XYZ file of N, CA and C in Angstrom:
621
model
N 112.514 97.879 93.583
C 113.523 96.467 94.427
C 112.886 96.927 95.626
N 112.763 96.243 96.512
C 112.602 96.165 98.093
C 114.133 95.810 98.605
N 114.142 96.404 99.862
C 115.275 96.655 100.685
C 115.401 94.754 101.198
N 114.419 93.823 101.038
C 114.451 92.566 100.934
C 115.530 91.842 100.272
N 115.638 92.461 99.237
C 116.135 91.893 98.122
C 117.467 92.022 98.045
N 118.094 92.515 99.097
C 119.656 92.687 99.423
C 119.945 92.101 100.119
N 118.896 91.452 101.213
C 119.341 90.624 102.438
C 120.484 89.378 102.391
N 119.950 88.728 100.959
C 120.570 87.197 101.015
C 121.857 87.507 100.495
N 122.398 88.826 99.697
C 123.468 89.169 99.265
C 124.194 89.816 100.411
N 123.943 90.254 101.409
C 124.206 90.861 102.209
C 125.018 89.644 103.225
N 124.272 88.886 103.404
C 124.411 87.638 104.678
C 126.121 86.908 103.660
N 126.144 86.906 102.353
C 127.220 86.505 101.858
C 128.425 87.435 102.174
N 128.131 88.669 101.903
C 129.359 89.695 102.308
C 129.858 90.133 103.879
N 129.336 89.338 104.877
C 129.151 89.551 106.039
C 130.492 88.410 106.381
N 130.965 88.495 107.745
C 132.202 88.011 108.161
C 131.424 86.421 108.533
N 132.356 85.526 108.889
C 131.811 84.048 109.324
C 131.166 84.436 110.516
N 129.678 83.790 110.943
C 129.133 83.847 112.386
C 128.288 85.212 112.558
N 128.287 86.187 111.651
C 128.134 87.433 111.711
C 126.643 87.313 111.202
N 125.682 88.360 111.607
C 124.493 88.088 111.341
C 123.769 89.547 111.067
N 122.992 89.464 110.021
C 122.223 90.655 109.742
C 121.048 90.912 110.423
N 121.034 91.873 111.135
C 119.836 92.360 111.741
C 118.719 93.277 110.961
N 119.321 94.249 110.269
C 118.757 95.343 109.235
C 118.865 95.876 108.032
N 118.516 96.331 107.271
C 118.773 96.575 105.619
C 117.874 97.627 105.253
N 118.324 98.620 104.734
C 117.550 99.497 104.164
C 118.284 100.379 103.016
N 117.348 100.134 102.024
C 117.878 100.898 100.470
C 117.553 102.596 101.100
N 118.694 103.521 100.873
C 118.392 104.839 101.724
C 119.545 105.735 100.437
N 119.700 106.856 100.606
C 120.495 107.538 100.212
C 120.647 108.735 101.374
N 122.124 109.684 100.977
C 122.420 110.256 102.160
C 121.640 111.552 102.153
N 121.488 112.226 102.839
C 120.399 113.287 102.806
C 120.838 114.570 101.878
N 120.156 115.138 101.113
C 120.772 116.682 100.492
C 120.712 117.332 101.594
N 121.866 118.108 101.574
C 122.184 119.349 102.363
C 123.630 119.625 102.745
N 124.229 120.209 103.487
C 125.457 120.514 104.113
C 126.186 119.279 104.259
N 127.292 118.839 104.055
C 127.815 117.512 104.446
C 128.829 118.174 105.374
N 129.706 116.984 106.299
C 130.815 117.142 106.407
C 132.228 117.042 105.249
N 133.383 117.763 105.595
C 134.330 117.506 104.748
C 134.581 116.149 104.274
N 135.769 116.600 103.154
C 136.294 115.037 102.708
C 137.471 114.715 103.742
N 137.464 113.385 103.807
C 138.987 113.323 104.747
C 140.073 113.611 104.301
N 141.311 114.161 105.098
C 142.017 115.233 104.401
C 143.035 114.549 103.493
N 143.153 113.122 103.293
C 143.900 112.592 102.481
C 143.559 112.912 101.162
N 142.160 112.953 100.743
C 141.114 112.446 99.604
C 141.166 113.677 99.098
N 141.279 115.438 99.472
C 140.849 116.421 99.491
C 142.063 116.658 98.511
N 141.472 117.561 97.521
C 142.163 118.210 96.303
C 142.418 119.726 96.579
N 143.183 120.587 96.294
C 143.294 121.958 96.806
C 142.302 122.903 95.687
N 141.490 123.513 96.314
C 140.351 124.379 95.418
C 141.399 125.596 94.934
N 140.843 126.072 93.617
C 141.060 127.230 92.968
C 141.019 128.592 93.966
N 142.003 129.167 94.340
C 141.931 130.620 94.574
C 140.757 131.331 94.666
N 140.071 131.749 95.544
C 139.019 132.536 95.760
C 137.250 131.742 95.536
N 137.863 130.351 94.974
C 136.420 129.527 94.859
C 136.061 128.642 95.817
N 136.982 128.391 96.781
C 136.711 127.400 97.823
C 136.454 128.458 99.259
N 136.489 127.235 100.507
C 135.855 127.630 101.549
C 136.588 128.683 102.167
N 137.904 129.121 101.808
C 138.379 130.031 102.264
C 138.479 131.177 101.739
N 137.239 131.125 100.331
C 137.636 132.228 99.731
C 136.592 133.657 100.176
N 137.044 134.780 99.775
C 136.002 135.748 99.909
C 134.657 135.581 100.285
N 133.682 136.660 100.418
C 132.413 136.416 100.548
C 131.818 136.457 99.486
N 132.231 137.394 98.869
C 131.667 137.791 97.450
C 131.837 136.493 96.179
N 132.641 136.031 96.470
C 133.043 134.384 95.473
C 131.612 133.582 95.752
N 131.582 133.533 97.796
C 130.422 132.301 97.571
C 128.962 132.761 97.092
N 128.817 134.448 97.291
C 127.754 134.456 96.797
C 127.475 134.271 95.541
N 128.225 134.894 94.952
C 128.328 134.801 93.182
C 128.407 133.654 93.016
N 128.991 132.463 93.366
C 128.836 131.075 93.044
C 127.451 130.622 93.622
N 126.996 131.252 94.509
C 125.792 130.025 95.065
C 124.791 131.041 93.869
N 124.952 132.190 93.146
C 123.894 132.570 92.171
C 123.798 131.962 91.033
N 125.395 131.468 90.676
C 125.745 130.688 89.457
C 125.039 129.314 89.467
N 125.027 128.470 90.454
C 124.666 127.701 91.010
C 123.376 127.539 90.627
N 122.430 128.115 91.155
C 121.426 128.453 90.878
C 120.977 128.495 89.469
N 121.633 129.395 88.672
C 120.806 129.915 87.116
C 121.497 128.953 86.423
N 122.476 127.765 86.743
C 122.773 126.760 85.986
C 123.474 125.369 86.730
N 122.607 124.474 87.183
C 123.324 123.201 88.127
C 124.617 122.683 87.653
N 124.958 122.782 86.045
C 126.149 122.509 85.470
C 127.523 123.445 85.904
N 127.304 124.797 86.466
C 128.747 125.340 87.005
C 128.676 125.270 88.542
N 129.785 124.600 88.609
C 129.870 124.191 90.210
C 130.999 125.013 91.259
N 130.520 125.835 92.061
C 131.707 126.238 93.026
C 131.563 125.616 94.126
N 132.174 125.114 95.071
C 132.762 124.659 96.589
C 131.810 125.432 97.673
N 131.976 126.911 97.430
C 131.003 127.876 98.648
C 130.289 127.667 97.795
N 129.859 127.945 96.748
C 128.126 128.125 96.250
C 127.311 126.719 96.322
N 128.096 125.651 96.269
C 127.303 124.424 96.803
C 126.677 124.661 97.815
N 127.590 124.652 98.766
C 127.531 124.760 100.120
C 126.265 125.779 100.411
N 126.825 126.738 99.973
C 125.429 128.191 100.111
C 123.866 127.652 99.825
N 123.872 127.319 98.521
C 122.629 126.608 98.018
C 122.614 125.517 98.641
N 122.808 124.510 99.307
C 122.698 123.039 100.135
C 121.970 124.082 101.283
N 122.542 124.978 102.043
C 122.337 125.097 103.417
C 120.643 125.970 103.376
N 120.534 126.709 102.587
C 119.712 127.428 102.250
C 118.450 126.532 101.642
N 118.144 125.587 100.794
C 117.339 124.469 100.043
C 116.862 123.501 101.244
N 117.976 122.395 101.515
C 117.911 121.607 102.128
C 118.273 121.584 103.560
N 119.493 122.929 104.338
C 119.867 122.600 105.603
C 121.218 121.765 105.813
N 121.203 121.159 107.414
C 122.350 120.566 107.595
C 121.888 119.147 107.306
N 122.995 118.285 106.727
C 122.981 116.857 106.539
C 123.874 116.233 107.241
N 124.809 116.480 108.256
C 125.727 116.095 108.603
C 126.705 117.075 109.109
N 127.490 116.679 110.131
C 128.831 117.622 110.776
C 129.790 116.413 111.010
N 130.795 117.427 111.313
C 132.178 116.067 111.594
C 133.565 116.964 111.426
N 134.334 116.601 111.988
C 135.699 116.879 110.979
C 136.305 116.026 110.030
N 136.725 116.346 109.529
C 137.872 116.055 108.264
C 138.408 114.590 108.725
N 138.134 113.627 108.409
C 138.282 112.157 108.737
C 137.605 111.262 109.881
N 136.355 112.291 110.235
C 135.752 111.757 111.033
C 134.964 110.540 110.044
N 134.091 109.638 111.258
C 133.157 108.674 110.824
C 132.247 109.147 109.760
N 131.467 110.137 110.043
C 130.761 111.014 108.797
C 131.488 111.466 107.902
N 132.500 111.895 108.100
C 133.352 112.398 106.839
C 133.715 111.572 105.716
N 134.330 110.432 106.512
C 134.561 109.147 105.531
C 133.707 108.601 104.890
N 132.431 108.449 106.008
C 131.249 107.606 105.420
C 130.816 108.191 103.779
N 130.459 109.739 104.190
C 130.105 110.230 103.161
C 130.553 110.319 101.643
N 132.293 110.199 101.729
C 133.144 110.252 101.054
C 132.744 108.923 100.097
N 132.398 108.074 101.184
C 132.383 106.416 100.160
C 131.281 106.488 99.102
N 130.420 107.543 99.546
C 129.414 107.055 98.458
C 129.516 108.177 97.311
N 130.207 108.787 97.332
C 130.644 110.046 96.161
C 131.020 109.316 95.154
N 129.874 109.548 93.738
C 130.583 108.661 92.488
C 132.120 109.491 92.165
N 132.807 108.817 91.902
C 134.301 108.737 90.852
C 134.047 109.548 89.621
N 134.374 110.486 89.534
C 134.494 110.716 87.616
C 135.210 110.277 86.810
N 134.698 110.185 86.002
C 133.362 110.056 85.254
C 132.510 109.273 85.745
N 131.682 109.700 86.315
C 130.214 108.606 86.764
C 129.312 108.999 85.825
N 129.011 107.550 85.252
C 128.124 107.520 83.950
C 127.370 106.676 84.395
N 127.260 106.023 85.657
C 126.099 104.897 86.109
C 125.361 105.157 87.639
N 124.432 105.341 87.858
C 123.422 105.347 89.101
C 123.956 104.217 90.000
N 123.841 104.142 91.227
C 123.637 102.898 92.311
C 122.990 103.295 93.548
N 122.822 101.917 93.992
C 121.874 101.983 95.046
C 122.623 102.205 96.626
N 122.309 103.023 97.170
C 123.304 102.966 98.438
C 122.198 101.991 99.579
N 123.087 101.020 100.531
C 122.560 100.036 101.527
C 122.766 100.093 102.454
N 121.969 100.248 103.243
C 122.559 100.267 105.061
C 122.043 98.921 105.558
N 123.454 98.312 106.181
C 122.787 97.498 107.074
C 123.344 97.232 108.469
N 123.134 96.732 109.414
C 123.208 96.597 110.877
C 123.359 94.912 111.372
N 124.513 94.688 111.510
C 124.722 93.529 111.778
C 124.803 93.309 113.626
N 125.206 92.201 113.892
C 125.321 92.133 115.245
C 126.688 92.495 115.927
N 127.585 93.081 114.501
C 128.718 93.635 115.041
C 129.269 94.626 114.566
N 128.520 94.944 113.466
C 129.200 96.277 112.672
C 127.831 97.032 111.894
N 128.156 98.302 111.780
C 127.518 98.943 110.800
C 127.780 99.531 109.354
N 127.162 98.871 108.513
C 127.690 98.518 106.930
C 127.317 99.455 106.237
N 128.159 100.276 104.856
C 127.434 100.889 103.809
C 127.897 100.202 102.387
N 126.664 99.881 101.802
C 126.990 99.033 100.678
C 126.688 99.742 99.262
N 127.477 99.734 98.133
C 126.761 100.279 96.950
C 126.659 98.695 96.065
N 125.303 99.287 95.775
C 124.454 97.929 94.356
C 125.320 98.188 93.156
N 125.228 97.095 92.300
C 125.548 97.310 91.236
C 125.052 98.438 90.215
N 125.161 98.786 89.252
C 124.816 99.733 88.519
C 122.898 99.710 88.272
N 122.275 100.627 88.268
C 120.821 100.578 88.504
C 120.198 101.129 87.267
N 119.008 101.145 86.841
C 118.452 101.785 85.501
C 116.999 101.976 86.215
N 116.773 103.164 85.468
C 115.472 103.813 85.987
C 114.198 102.953 85.239
N 114.518 102.178 84.238
C 113.270 101.650 83.463
C 114.225 99.985 83.618
N 114.279 99.306 84.783
C 114.936 98.048 85.063
C 113.912 96.739 84.547
N 114.704 95.851 84.481
C 114.100 94.456 84.017
C 114.322 93.631 85.270
N 113.544 92.912 85.637
C 113.973 91.744 86.454
C 115.398 91.381 86.505
N 115.880 91.217 85.392
C 117.755 90.512 85.650
C 118.130 92.047 85.441
N 117.791 93.072 85.622
C 118.765 94.018 85.579
C 118.783 94.090 87.490
N 117.504 94.132 87.650
C 117.317 94.341 88.860
C 118.441 93.449 90.212
N 118.390 91.991 89.593
C 119.144 90.808 90.170
C 120.750 91.233 89.793
N 121.162 91.868 88.877
C 122.555 92.206 88.503
C 123.009 93.001 89.690
N 122.029 94.211 89.518
C 122.773 95.240 90.588
C 122.879 94.699 92.172
N 121.772 93.898 92.704
C 121.982 93.041 93.691
C 123.108 92.259 93.827
N 123.230 91.064 92.900
C 124.636 90.358 92.835
C 125.694 91.333 92.982
N 125.879 92.409 92.689
C 127.042 92.971 92.201
C 127.383 94.307 93.381
N 126.482 94.011 94.706
C 126.437 94.792 95.463
C 127.654 94.572 96.370
N 128.293 95.739 97.102
C 129.830 95.498 97.647
C 129.651 96.250 99.117
N 130.421 96.300 99.940
C 130.582 96.942 101.181
C 131.612 98.145 100.753
N 131.500 99.134 100.828
C 132.093 100.343 100.769
C 132.538 101.039 102.056
N 132.002 100.886 103.197
C 132.193 101.387 104.553
C 131.692 100.653 105.641
N 132.495 100.382 106.626
C 131.895 99.847 107.815
C 132.562 100.368 109.098
N 131.932 100.347 110.231
C 132.223 100.652 111.528
C 131.852 99.672 112.563
N 132.211 99.691 113.726
C 131.999 98.711 114.782
C 130.535 99.558 115.424
N 129.649 98.398 115.509
C 128.694 98.607 116.706
C 129.059 99.911 117.658
N 130.235 99.616 118.108
C 130.352 100.184 119.439
C 130.942 101.716 118.869
N 131.075 102.356 117.795
C 131.460 103.507 117.121
C 129.782 104.165 117.037
N 129.008 103.434 117.152
C 127.324 104.229 116.895
C 127.102 105.010 118.206
N 127.029 106.210 118.684
C 126.380 106.866 119.577
C 125.145 106.599 119.716
N 124.005 106.817 118.875
C 122.937 106.932 118.767
C 122.337 106.986 117.290
N 121.060 106.676 116.967
C 120.328 106.534 116.006
C 118.671 106.837 115.840
N 118.285 107.944 114.912
C 116.947 107.931 115.363
C 116.350 108.632 113.954
N 114.993 108.437 113.903
C 114.141 108.585 112.533
C 113.277 109.667 113.153
N 113.040 110.881 112.481
C 112.523 111.916 112.808
C 112.117 112.915 111.777
N 111.812 114.193 111.836
C 110.903 114.769 110.969
C 112.431 115.879 110.764
N 112.657 116.373 109.596
C 113.637 117.831 108.831
C 112.605 118.238 108.203
N 112.333 119.423 108.412
C 111.190 120.237 107.459
C 110.197 119.840 107.202
N 109.891 119.154 105.942
C 108.871 118.652 105.425
C 108.972 116.929 105.157
N 110.100 116.737 105.528
C 110.633 115.410 105.581
C 110.275 114.273 106.741
N 109.389 113.266 107.090
C 109.038 112.917 108.188
C 109.812 111.528 108.648
N 111.055 111.150 107.341
C 111.329 110.093 107.415
C 112.572 110.211 107.455
N 113.474 110.952 108.181
C 114.996 111.352 108.128
C 115.473 110.537 109.297
N 116.714 109.498 108.871
C 117.325 108.796 109.870
C 118.598 109.562 109.958
N 118.986 109.933 111.134
C 120.269 110.336 111.540
C 121.251 109.658 112.801
N 122.242 109.273 112.322
C 123.116 108.471 113.170
C 124.332 109.128 113.560
N 124.635 108.785 114.854
C 125.460 109.797 115.612
C 126.786 109.020 115.961
N 128.096 109.425 115.535
C 128.931 108.647 115.768
C 129.650 109.342 117.334
N 130.680 107.975 117.783
C 131.304 108.480 119.478
C 132.177 109.501 119.341
N 132.559 109.823 117.991
C 133.842 110.840 117.763
C 132.994 112.035 117.512
N 131.580 112.158 117.594
C 131.022 113.311 117.586
C 130.288 113.944 116.496
N 130.685 113.336 115.131
C 130.118 113.509 113.960
C 128.787 112.604 114.077
N 127.829 112.860 112.826
C 126.422 112.291 112.606
C 126.264 112.775 110.732
N 125.697 112.038 110.370
C 125.170 112.131 109.096
C 123.349 111.608 109.217
N 122.867 111.942 108.171
C 121.553 111.492 108.337
C 120.891 111.361 106.717
N 120.391 110.097 106.504
C 119.779 109.555 105.625
C 118.411 109.578 105.184
N 117.882 109.428 103.921
C 116.326 109.357 103.819
C 115.930 108.312 102.837
N 114.309 108.421 102.479
C 114.197 107.826 101.666
C 113.286 108.664 100.803
N 112.831 108.233 99.791
C 111.709 109.353 99.188
C 110.388 109.082 99.740
N 109.805 110.185 99.842
C 108.661 110.870 100.480
C 107.653 109.566 100.050
N 107.251 109.158 98.751
C 106.152 108.182 98.643
C 106.705 106.653 99.211
N 107.849 106.306 99.627
C 108.333 104.944 100.057
C 108.080 104.959 101.674
N 107.791 103.790 102.144
C 107.706 103.765 103.626
C 108.882 104.001 104.426
N 109.004 104.650 105.522
C 110.153 104.619 106.597
C 110.376 103.479 107.563
N 109.777 102.519 107.140
C 110.139 101.663 108.359
C 111.275 101.196 108.215
N 112.209 100.545 106.839
C 113.170 100.215 107.066
C 114.326 101.058 107.910
N 113.938 102.287 107.498
C 115.191 103.424 108.219
C 114.897 103.345 109.782
N 113.692 103.103 110.550
C 113.277 102.625 112.020
C 114.051 101.620 112.192
N 114.233 100.491 111.134
C 114.339 99.129 111.817
C 116.266 99.338 111.950
N 116.411 100.454 110.914
C 118.218 100.337 111.248
C 118.437 101.157 112.528
N 117.461 102.082 112.898
C 117.593 102.643 114.025
C 117.751 102.336 115.345
N 116.760 100.562 115.536
C 116.336 100.097 116.568
C 117.508 99.081 116.558
N 117.950 98.485 115.401
C 119.057 97.800 115.596
C 120.152 98.279 115.829
N 120.498 99.701 115.760
C 121.718 100.291 116.516
C 121.562 100.532 117.771
N 120.541 100.880 118.198
C 120.253 101.311 119.526
C 119.436 100.183 120.677
N 118.965 99.440 119.857
C 118.225 98.677 120.709
C 116.651 98.770 121.254
N 116.247 100.329 120.754
C 114.978 100.598 121.389
C 113.803 100.331 120.323
């Protein structure tokens, strides 16, 4: 499914008179992400959260490596930092914090969907497609596009900068920085072109 497949649907979702400038199918980069917004966070068990002891974090990381089905918050962050680095920063409730939370699957997640970035002459939009399948038919793809919805948005003025560059072995990583000091990164698979991400950056910055 190409990025342009979503363009017609996005023109239906924007406000009257709003024009779509760029569209990219992407995903939030792997790595350590900003914390969740305060109102949506839930208390973590004693000893397994960010405030837990050092031993709990290390043992959690080891368990995460041994079994992906075992999840500890501190362990997750250690594994993410070592294997993928930093994918975003920001205080709870910042633009990057609320954006990444908007794309987190709600348990029990039984389907997958695409993340779509769009830039209009007014806003940065983050959208979620309808359910997608690994082996999809044309009808499946059309249904995913038709069910695309906006899950997060911010005025263009809230974006301080955007650029595509190298991160470790990935030459196609989009970093969007917000005026509140937070930032978040997005990627596409290595085999896919980085042009849509560069178009997003250009549309946000005018460069």
